[in-house]
XYZ file of C-alpha atoms in Angstrom:
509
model
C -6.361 53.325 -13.793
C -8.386 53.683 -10.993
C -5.576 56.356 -9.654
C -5.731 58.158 -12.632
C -9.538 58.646 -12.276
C -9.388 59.881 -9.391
C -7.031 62.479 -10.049
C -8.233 63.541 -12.795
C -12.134 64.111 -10.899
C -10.453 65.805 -8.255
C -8.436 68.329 -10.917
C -11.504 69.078 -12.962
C -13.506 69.536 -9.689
C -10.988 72.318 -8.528
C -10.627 74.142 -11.796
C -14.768 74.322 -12.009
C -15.016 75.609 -8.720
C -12.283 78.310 -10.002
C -14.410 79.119 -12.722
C -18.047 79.493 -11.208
C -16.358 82.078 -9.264
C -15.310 84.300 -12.171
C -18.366 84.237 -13.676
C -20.937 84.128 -11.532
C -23.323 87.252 -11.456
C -23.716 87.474 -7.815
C -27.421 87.782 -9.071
C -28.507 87.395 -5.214
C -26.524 90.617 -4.022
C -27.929 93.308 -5.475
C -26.250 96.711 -5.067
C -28.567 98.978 -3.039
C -28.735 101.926 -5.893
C -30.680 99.595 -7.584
C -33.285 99.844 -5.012
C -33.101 103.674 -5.177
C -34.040 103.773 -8.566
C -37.289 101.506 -7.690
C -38.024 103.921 -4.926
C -38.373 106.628 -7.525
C -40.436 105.002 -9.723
C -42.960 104.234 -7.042
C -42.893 108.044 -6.314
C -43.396 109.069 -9.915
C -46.500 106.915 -9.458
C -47.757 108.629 -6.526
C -47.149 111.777 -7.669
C -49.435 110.962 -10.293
C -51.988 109.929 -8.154
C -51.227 113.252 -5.930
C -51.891 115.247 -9.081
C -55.112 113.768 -10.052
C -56.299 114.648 -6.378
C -55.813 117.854 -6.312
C -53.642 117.358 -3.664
C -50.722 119.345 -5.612
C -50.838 122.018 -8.368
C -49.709 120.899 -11.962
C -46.854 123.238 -12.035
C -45.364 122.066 -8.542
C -46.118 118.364 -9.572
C -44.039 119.149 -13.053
C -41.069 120.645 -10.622
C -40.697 117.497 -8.616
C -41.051 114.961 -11.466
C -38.120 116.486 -12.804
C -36.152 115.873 -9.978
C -37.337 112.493 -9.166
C -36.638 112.200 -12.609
C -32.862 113.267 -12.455
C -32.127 111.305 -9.029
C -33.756 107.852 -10.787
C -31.199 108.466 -13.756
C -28.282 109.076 -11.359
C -29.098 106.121 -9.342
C -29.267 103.729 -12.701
C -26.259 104.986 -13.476
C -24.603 104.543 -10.314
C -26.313 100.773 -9.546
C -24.953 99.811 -14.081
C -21.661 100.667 -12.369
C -21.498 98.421 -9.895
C -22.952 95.852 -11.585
C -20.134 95.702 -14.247
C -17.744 95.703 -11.624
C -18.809 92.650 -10.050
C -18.392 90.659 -13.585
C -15.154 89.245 -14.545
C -14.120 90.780 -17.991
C -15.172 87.822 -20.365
C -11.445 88.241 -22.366
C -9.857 87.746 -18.602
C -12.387 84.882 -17.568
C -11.338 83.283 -21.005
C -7.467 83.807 -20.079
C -7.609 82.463 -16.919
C -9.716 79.288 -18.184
C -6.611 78.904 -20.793
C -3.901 78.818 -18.134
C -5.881 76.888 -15.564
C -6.330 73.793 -18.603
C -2.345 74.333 -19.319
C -1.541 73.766 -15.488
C -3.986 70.820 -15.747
C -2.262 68.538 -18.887
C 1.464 70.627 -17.716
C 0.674 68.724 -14.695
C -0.476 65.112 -16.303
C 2.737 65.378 -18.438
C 5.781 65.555 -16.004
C 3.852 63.627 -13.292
C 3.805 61.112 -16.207
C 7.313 61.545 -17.113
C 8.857 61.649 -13.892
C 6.189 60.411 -11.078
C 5.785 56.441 -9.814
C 2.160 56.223 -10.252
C 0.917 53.347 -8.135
C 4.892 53.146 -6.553
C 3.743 51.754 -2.760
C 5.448 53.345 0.559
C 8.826 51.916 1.365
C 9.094 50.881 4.694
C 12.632 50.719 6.576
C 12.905 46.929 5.916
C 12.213 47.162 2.390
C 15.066 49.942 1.999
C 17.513 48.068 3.740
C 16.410 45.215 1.611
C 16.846 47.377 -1.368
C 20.233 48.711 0.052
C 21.608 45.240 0.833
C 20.701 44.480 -3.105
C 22.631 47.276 -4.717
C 25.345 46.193 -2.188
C 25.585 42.909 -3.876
C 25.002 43.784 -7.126
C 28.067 46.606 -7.076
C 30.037 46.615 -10.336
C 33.473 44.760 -9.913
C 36.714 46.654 -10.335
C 36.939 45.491 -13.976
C 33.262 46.789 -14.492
C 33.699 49.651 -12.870
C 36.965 50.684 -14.635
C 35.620 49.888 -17.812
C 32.691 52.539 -17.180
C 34.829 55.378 -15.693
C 37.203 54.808 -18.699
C 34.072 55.861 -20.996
C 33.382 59.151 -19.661
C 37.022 59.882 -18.922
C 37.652 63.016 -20.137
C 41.541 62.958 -21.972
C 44.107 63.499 -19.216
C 46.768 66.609 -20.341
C 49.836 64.593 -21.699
C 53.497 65.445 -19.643
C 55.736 66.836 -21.533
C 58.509 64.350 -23.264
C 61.093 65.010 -20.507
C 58.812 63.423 -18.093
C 57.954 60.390 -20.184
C 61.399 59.599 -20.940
C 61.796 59.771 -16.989
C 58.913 57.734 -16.584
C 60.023 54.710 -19.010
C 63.115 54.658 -17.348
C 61.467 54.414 -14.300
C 59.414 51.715 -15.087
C 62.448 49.795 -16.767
C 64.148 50.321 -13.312
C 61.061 48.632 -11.476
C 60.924 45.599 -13.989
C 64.169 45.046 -13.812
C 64.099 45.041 -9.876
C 60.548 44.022 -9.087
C 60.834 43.618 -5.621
C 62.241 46.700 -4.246
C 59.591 48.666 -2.382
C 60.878 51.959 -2.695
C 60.774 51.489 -6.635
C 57.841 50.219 -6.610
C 55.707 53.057 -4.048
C 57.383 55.561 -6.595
C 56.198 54.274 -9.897
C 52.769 53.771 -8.426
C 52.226 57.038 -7.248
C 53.525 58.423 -10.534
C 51.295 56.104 -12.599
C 48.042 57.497 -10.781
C 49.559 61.367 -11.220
C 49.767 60.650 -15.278
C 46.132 58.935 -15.177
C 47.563 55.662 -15.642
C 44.892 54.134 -12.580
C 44.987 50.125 -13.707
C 49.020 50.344 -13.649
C 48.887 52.307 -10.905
C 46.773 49.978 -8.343
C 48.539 47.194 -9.569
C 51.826 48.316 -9.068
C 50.490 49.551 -5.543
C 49.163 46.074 -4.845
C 52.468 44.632 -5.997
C 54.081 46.705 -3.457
C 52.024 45.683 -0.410
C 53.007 41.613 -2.079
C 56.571 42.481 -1.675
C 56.598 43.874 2.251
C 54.324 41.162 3.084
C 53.707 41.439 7.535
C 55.421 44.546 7.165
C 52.676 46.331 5.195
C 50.763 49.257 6.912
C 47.675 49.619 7.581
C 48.391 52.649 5.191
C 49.574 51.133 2.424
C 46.237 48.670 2.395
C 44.371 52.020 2.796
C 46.269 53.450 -0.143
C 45.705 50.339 -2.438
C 42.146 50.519 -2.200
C 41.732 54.446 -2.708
C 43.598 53.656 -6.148
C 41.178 51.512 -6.942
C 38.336 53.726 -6.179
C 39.975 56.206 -8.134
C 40.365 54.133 -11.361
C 36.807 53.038 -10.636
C 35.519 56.875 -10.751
C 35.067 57.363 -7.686
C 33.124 53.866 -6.777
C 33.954 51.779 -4.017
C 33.680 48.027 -5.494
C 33.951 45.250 -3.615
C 37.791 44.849 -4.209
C 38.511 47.975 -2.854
C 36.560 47.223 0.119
C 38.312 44.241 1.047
C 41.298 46.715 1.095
C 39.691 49.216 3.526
C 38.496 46.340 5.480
C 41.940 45.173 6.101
C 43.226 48.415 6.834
C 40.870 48.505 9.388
C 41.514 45.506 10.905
C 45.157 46.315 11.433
C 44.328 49.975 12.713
C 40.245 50.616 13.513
C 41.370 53.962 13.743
C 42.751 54.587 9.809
C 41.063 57.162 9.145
C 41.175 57.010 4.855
C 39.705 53.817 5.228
C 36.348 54.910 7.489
C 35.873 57.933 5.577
C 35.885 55.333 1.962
C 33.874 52.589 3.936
C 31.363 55.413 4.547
C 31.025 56.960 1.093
C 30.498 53.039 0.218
C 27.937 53.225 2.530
C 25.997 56.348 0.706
C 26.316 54.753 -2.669
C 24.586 51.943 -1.459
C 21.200 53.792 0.445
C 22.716 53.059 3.630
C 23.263 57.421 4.244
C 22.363 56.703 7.792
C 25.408 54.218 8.205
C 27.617 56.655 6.024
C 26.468 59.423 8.840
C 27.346 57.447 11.743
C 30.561 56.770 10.327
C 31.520 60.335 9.136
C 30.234 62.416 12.316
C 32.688 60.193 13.895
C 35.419 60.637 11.920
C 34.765 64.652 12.121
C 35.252 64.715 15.534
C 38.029 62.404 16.123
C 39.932 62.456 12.835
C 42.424 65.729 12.357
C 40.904 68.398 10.858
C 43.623 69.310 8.260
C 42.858 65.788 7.045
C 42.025 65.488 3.149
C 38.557 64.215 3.974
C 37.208 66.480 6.014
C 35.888 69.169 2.931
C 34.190 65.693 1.180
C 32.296 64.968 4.261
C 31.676 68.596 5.613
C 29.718 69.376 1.810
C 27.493 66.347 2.394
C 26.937 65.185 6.469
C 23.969 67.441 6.728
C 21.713 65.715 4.265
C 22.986 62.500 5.326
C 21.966 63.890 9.100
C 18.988 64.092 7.598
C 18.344 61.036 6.476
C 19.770 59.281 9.443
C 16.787 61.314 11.134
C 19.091 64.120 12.707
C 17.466 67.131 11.265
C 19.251 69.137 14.610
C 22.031 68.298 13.728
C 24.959 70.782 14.349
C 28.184 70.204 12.796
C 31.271 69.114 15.242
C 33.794 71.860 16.334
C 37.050 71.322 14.243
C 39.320 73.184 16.056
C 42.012 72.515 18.462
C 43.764 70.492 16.259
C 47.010 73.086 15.521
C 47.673 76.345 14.772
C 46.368 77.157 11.443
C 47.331 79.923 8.665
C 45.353 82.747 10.196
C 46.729 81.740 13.733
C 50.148 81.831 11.911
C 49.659 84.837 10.251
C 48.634 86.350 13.789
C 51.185 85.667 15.513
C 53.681 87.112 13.306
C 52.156 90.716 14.453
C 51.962 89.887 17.607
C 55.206 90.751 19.966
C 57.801 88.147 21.091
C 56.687 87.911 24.481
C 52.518 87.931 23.132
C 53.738 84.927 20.564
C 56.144 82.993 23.405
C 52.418 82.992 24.941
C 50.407 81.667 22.128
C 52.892 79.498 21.318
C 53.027 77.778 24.238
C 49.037 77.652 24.785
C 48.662 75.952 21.361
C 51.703 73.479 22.606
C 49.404 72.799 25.481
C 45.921 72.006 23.304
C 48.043 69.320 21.076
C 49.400 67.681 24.565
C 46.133 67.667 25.776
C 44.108 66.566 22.916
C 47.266 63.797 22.205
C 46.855 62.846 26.242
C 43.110 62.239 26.150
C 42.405 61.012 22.354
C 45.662 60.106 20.847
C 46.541 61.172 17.496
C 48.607 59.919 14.557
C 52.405 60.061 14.788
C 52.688 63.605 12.828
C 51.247 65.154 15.782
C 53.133 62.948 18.406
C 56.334 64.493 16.646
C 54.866 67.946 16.437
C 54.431 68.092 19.691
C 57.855 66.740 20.637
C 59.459 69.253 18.353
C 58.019 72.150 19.759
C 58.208 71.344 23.535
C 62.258 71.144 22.524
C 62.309 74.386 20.569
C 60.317 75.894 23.985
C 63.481 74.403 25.963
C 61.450 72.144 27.644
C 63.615 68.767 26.713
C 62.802 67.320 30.217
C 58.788 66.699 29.008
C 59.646 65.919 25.463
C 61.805 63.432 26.434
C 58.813 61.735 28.937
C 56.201 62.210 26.033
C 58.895 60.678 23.692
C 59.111 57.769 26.383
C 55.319 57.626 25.902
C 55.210 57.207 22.314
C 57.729 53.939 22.332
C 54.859 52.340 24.216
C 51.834 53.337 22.352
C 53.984 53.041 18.425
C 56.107 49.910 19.397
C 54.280 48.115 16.649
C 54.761 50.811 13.824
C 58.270 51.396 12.947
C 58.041 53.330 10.208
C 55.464 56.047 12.435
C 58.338 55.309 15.698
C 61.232 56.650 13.353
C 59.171 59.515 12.432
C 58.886 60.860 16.440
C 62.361 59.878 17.164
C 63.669 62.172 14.603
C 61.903 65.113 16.330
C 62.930 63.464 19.915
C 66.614 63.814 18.325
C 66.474 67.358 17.423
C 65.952 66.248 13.507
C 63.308 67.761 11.306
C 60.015 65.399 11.294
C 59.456 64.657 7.681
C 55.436 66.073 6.964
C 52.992 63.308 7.398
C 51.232 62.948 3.730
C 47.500 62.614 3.888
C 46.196 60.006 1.305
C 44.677 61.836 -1.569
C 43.791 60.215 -5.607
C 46.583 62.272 -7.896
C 49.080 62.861 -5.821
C 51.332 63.902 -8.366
C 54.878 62.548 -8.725
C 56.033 60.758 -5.786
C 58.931 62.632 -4.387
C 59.174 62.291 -0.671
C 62.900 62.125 1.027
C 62.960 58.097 1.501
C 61.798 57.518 -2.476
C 64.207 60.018 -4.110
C 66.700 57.742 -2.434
C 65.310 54.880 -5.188
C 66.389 54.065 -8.478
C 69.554 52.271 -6.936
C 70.434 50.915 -10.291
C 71.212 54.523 -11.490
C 74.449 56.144 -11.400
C 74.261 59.312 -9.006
C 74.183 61.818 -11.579
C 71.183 59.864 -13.206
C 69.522 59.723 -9.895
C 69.613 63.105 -9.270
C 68.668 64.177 -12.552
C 65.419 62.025 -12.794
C 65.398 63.821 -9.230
C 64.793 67.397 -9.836
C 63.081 66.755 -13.365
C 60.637 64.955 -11.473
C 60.194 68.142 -9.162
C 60.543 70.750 -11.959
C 57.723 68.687 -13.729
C 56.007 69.094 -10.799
C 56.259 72.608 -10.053
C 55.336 73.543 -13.572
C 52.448 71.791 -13.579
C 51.312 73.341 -10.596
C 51.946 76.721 -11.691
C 50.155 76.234 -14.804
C 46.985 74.388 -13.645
C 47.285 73.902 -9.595
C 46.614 71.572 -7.423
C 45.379 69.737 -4.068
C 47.497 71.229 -0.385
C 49.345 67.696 -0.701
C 50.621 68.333 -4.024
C 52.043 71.760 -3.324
C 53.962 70.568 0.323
C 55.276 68.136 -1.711
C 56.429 70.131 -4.116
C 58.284 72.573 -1.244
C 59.364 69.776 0.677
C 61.310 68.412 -2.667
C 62.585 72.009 -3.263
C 64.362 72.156 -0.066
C 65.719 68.609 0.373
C 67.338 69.737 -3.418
C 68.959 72.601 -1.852
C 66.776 75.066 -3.677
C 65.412 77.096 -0.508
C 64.483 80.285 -2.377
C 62.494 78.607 -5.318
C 61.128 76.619 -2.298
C 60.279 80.577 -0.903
C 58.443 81.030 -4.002
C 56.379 77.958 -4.684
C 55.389 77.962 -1.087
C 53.926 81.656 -2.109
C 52.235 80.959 -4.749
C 51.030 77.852 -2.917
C 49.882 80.694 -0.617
C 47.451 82.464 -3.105
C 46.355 79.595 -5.158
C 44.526 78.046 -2.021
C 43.546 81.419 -0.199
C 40.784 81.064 2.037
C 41.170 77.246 2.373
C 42.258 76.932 5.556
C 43.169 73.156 6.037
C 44.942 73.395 2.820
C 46.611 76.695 4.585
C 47.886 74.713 7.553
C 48.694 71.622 5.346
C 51.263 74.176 3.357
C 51.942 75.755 5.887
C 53.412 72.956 8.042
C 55.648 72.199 4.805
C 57.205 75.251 4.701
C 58.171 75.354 7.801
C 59.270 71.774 7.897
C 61.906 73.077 5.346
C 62.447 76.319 6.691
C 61.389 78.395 4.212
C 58.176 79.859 5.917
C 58.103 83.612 6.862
């Protein structure tokens, strides 16, 4: 109460001080006509007296009353003038009275509606104590599903093709629940049609079946499918996925960039800055991350107490679509150059920070296609060492170290669309050929169409070119990887992401 007292006094105070000034008279500044006109009056008088004296004649003492006369009259005139001028019109006083009570209770109202009258200072400790509290008191996955699942908007239906594909799918995986190649296909396919419960738990059935030989990626995976049927939320049961994600690789980089959205959600932005500024300048820049955490870092900067901060350099981690598009105009010998100068940032960057296998291969690949097989055989020598432990990322360089085609690394995005990478359109054992390879290229004409109709993410589109090709379609593969082109203009990272699909299956120009 006493709070509201005091505001109040303090309003009314300023408002009267507002209107003394409009309508106060300004009695104590007289204009100075107005002491012409009682200089004239004191000479009427003593030309009076003058008269009476004999001092002038009648008909001169008429003669300069009438003038004193007419200068008296102008100098009324003149000193009314000024007078009214330094009054407020009483219709605008009134006006301005009106809109300075309407600010007043305008004021009362939303600070009443939306202000925390008598809501003390926080200090840090009582934040973090707040923070640690909405922490523990995150919904759980069932919770959070069940909330998302209320303002889920309906998900566009596939067409009947697809569905029949799908059940038959799913009767595959039931009827062989323990193949993993099964198993990563219906998953991602689940989580494409909006089906995110199935979809986690046929991910997290997956990760059951390899057991030791599960990835950090695949643990990374599992819990961004749960975030995603959460809306977006990271509970604490997708956490313990990140967590042991990281704890296999510290340097997964889905995981540290959902660790520190967790951290935002739960008033810890200063955390979720720390974590995120590092990720920017280590992590790849094409990486599906990077627009999330580019659109928010500089508030969080601010409220980790940055407010300098200046947002890390992202290139120098490959050539992207307007280097591409450059060098195509440039001459052989300019592009040999280039070429070879990019080749030289990747080996650099891979010698002094490391990098994921993708770029390990990348680089291996294009020392070859330079004719230099002598250092891509030593950097292939390197990368036994430092991916002994990862077979799956090993197999990936040793194709390019063999003169094979790398398959394109795929960066972990929610809605992927259907799975149809070159190792999982090898599933579905239990079909005849013909059936394989129909569910095949339904599954990428499904695909294609829906991109076509109502796009989608870079990840989505490479896949779809990357399935085009390994079909023997090349032209369509052309095409898609055009349209591809325009639908995600001016996006670079998605550019390169693309980009590095076509030419992965040789269809790039």
């Amino acid at each position: 109460m006493l709070f509201w007292t005091l505001t109040a006094a303090l309003v009314a105070l300023v408002a009267l001080l507002f209107v003394l000034a409009l309508v106060r008279r300004h009695a104590a500044d007289a204009p100075a006509s107005a002491y012409d006109v009682q200089v004239y009056r004191d000479q009427l008088r003593d030309l009076d007296k003058d008269m009476s004296r004999g001092v002038i004649s009648r008909e001169e003492a008429e003669r300069t009353r009438v003038e004193i006369s007419r200068r008296m009259l102008e100098a009324d005139r003149v000193s009314q003038a000024e007078q009214d001028s330094r009054e407020a019109p009483k219709g605008a006083t009134m006006a301005i009275i009106l809109v300075l009570g309407a600010i007043m209770a305008t004021s009362f109202y939303l600070y009443q509606r939306l202000g925390a009258a008598g809501y003390p200072d926080q200090p840090i400790k009582e934040r973090f104590a707040i923070a640690n509290e909405l922490y523990d008191s995150r919904p759980s996955q069932d919770e959070a599903e069940k909330q998302a699942a209320a303002a889920q908007a309906d998900q566009p239906q596939p067409d009947a093709q697809f569905l029949e594909l799908m059940e038959r799918l799913r009767k595959a995986v039931a009827e062989r629940p323990d193949d993993p190649e099964g198993l990563a296909l219906l998953a991602r396919n689940e989580m494409s049609m909006g089906n995110y419960r199935a979809g986690w738990e046929t991910k997290k059935r997956l990760v059951e079946v390899l057991g030791d030989k599960a990835r950090a990626q695949d643990y990374a995976d599992l819990g961004e499918y749960m975030v995603v049927a959460a809306g977006g939320l990271v509970t604490k049961e997708a956490e313990e996925n990140f967590a042991k994600a990281l704890e296999m690789d510290p340097a997964e980089g889905l995981s540290r960039y959902y660790i520190g959205l967790m951290m935002a959600q739960n008033g810890r932005g200063d955390r979720a800055f720390r974590i995120w500024d590092a990720l920017l300048r280590n992590g790849p820049a094409q990486a599906p991350w990077v627009p999330a955490i580019l659109a928010n870092i500089e508030n969080l900067a601010w409220i980790a107490g940055e407010t300098r901060y200046e947002l890390p350099a992202l290139g120098g981690r490959g050539p992207s679509a307007a280097d591409m598009q450059a060098a195509a105009e440039m001459s052989p010998e300019d592009r040999q150059q280039m070429i070879r100068g990019m080749v030289a940032q990747l080996n650099d960057r891979l010698a002094n920070e490391g990098g994921p296998a993708a770029d390990w291969a990348k680089l291996i690949s294009s020392l070859r296609m330079l004719g230099e097989d002598d250092r891509a055989q030593a950097i292939w020598g390197e990368a036994q060492s430092r991916f002994a432990d990862l077979p799956e990322d090993l197999e990936m360089i040793r194709a390019a170290a063999e003169g094979e085609v790398p398959p394109m690394a795929e960066a972990a995005e929610p809605m992927r669309g259907p799975a149809l990478t070159d190792e999982q359109m090898q599933s579905a054992s239990d079909m005849t050929p013909e059936e394989r390879q129909e569910m095949i290229a339904n599954m990428v004409n499904g695909l294609v169409e829906r991109l076509e109709s109502e796009g989608g993410d870079a990840s989505q589109w490479a896949r779809a070119i990357s399935s085009l090709a390994t079909l023997g379609q090349t032209e369509r593969a052309a095409e898609v990887y055009s349209m591809a082109r325009t639908a995600l203009a001016g996006n670079e990272a998605a550019l390169s992401v693309i980009t590095g699909a076509a030419q992965a299956a040789g269809v790039a120009n």
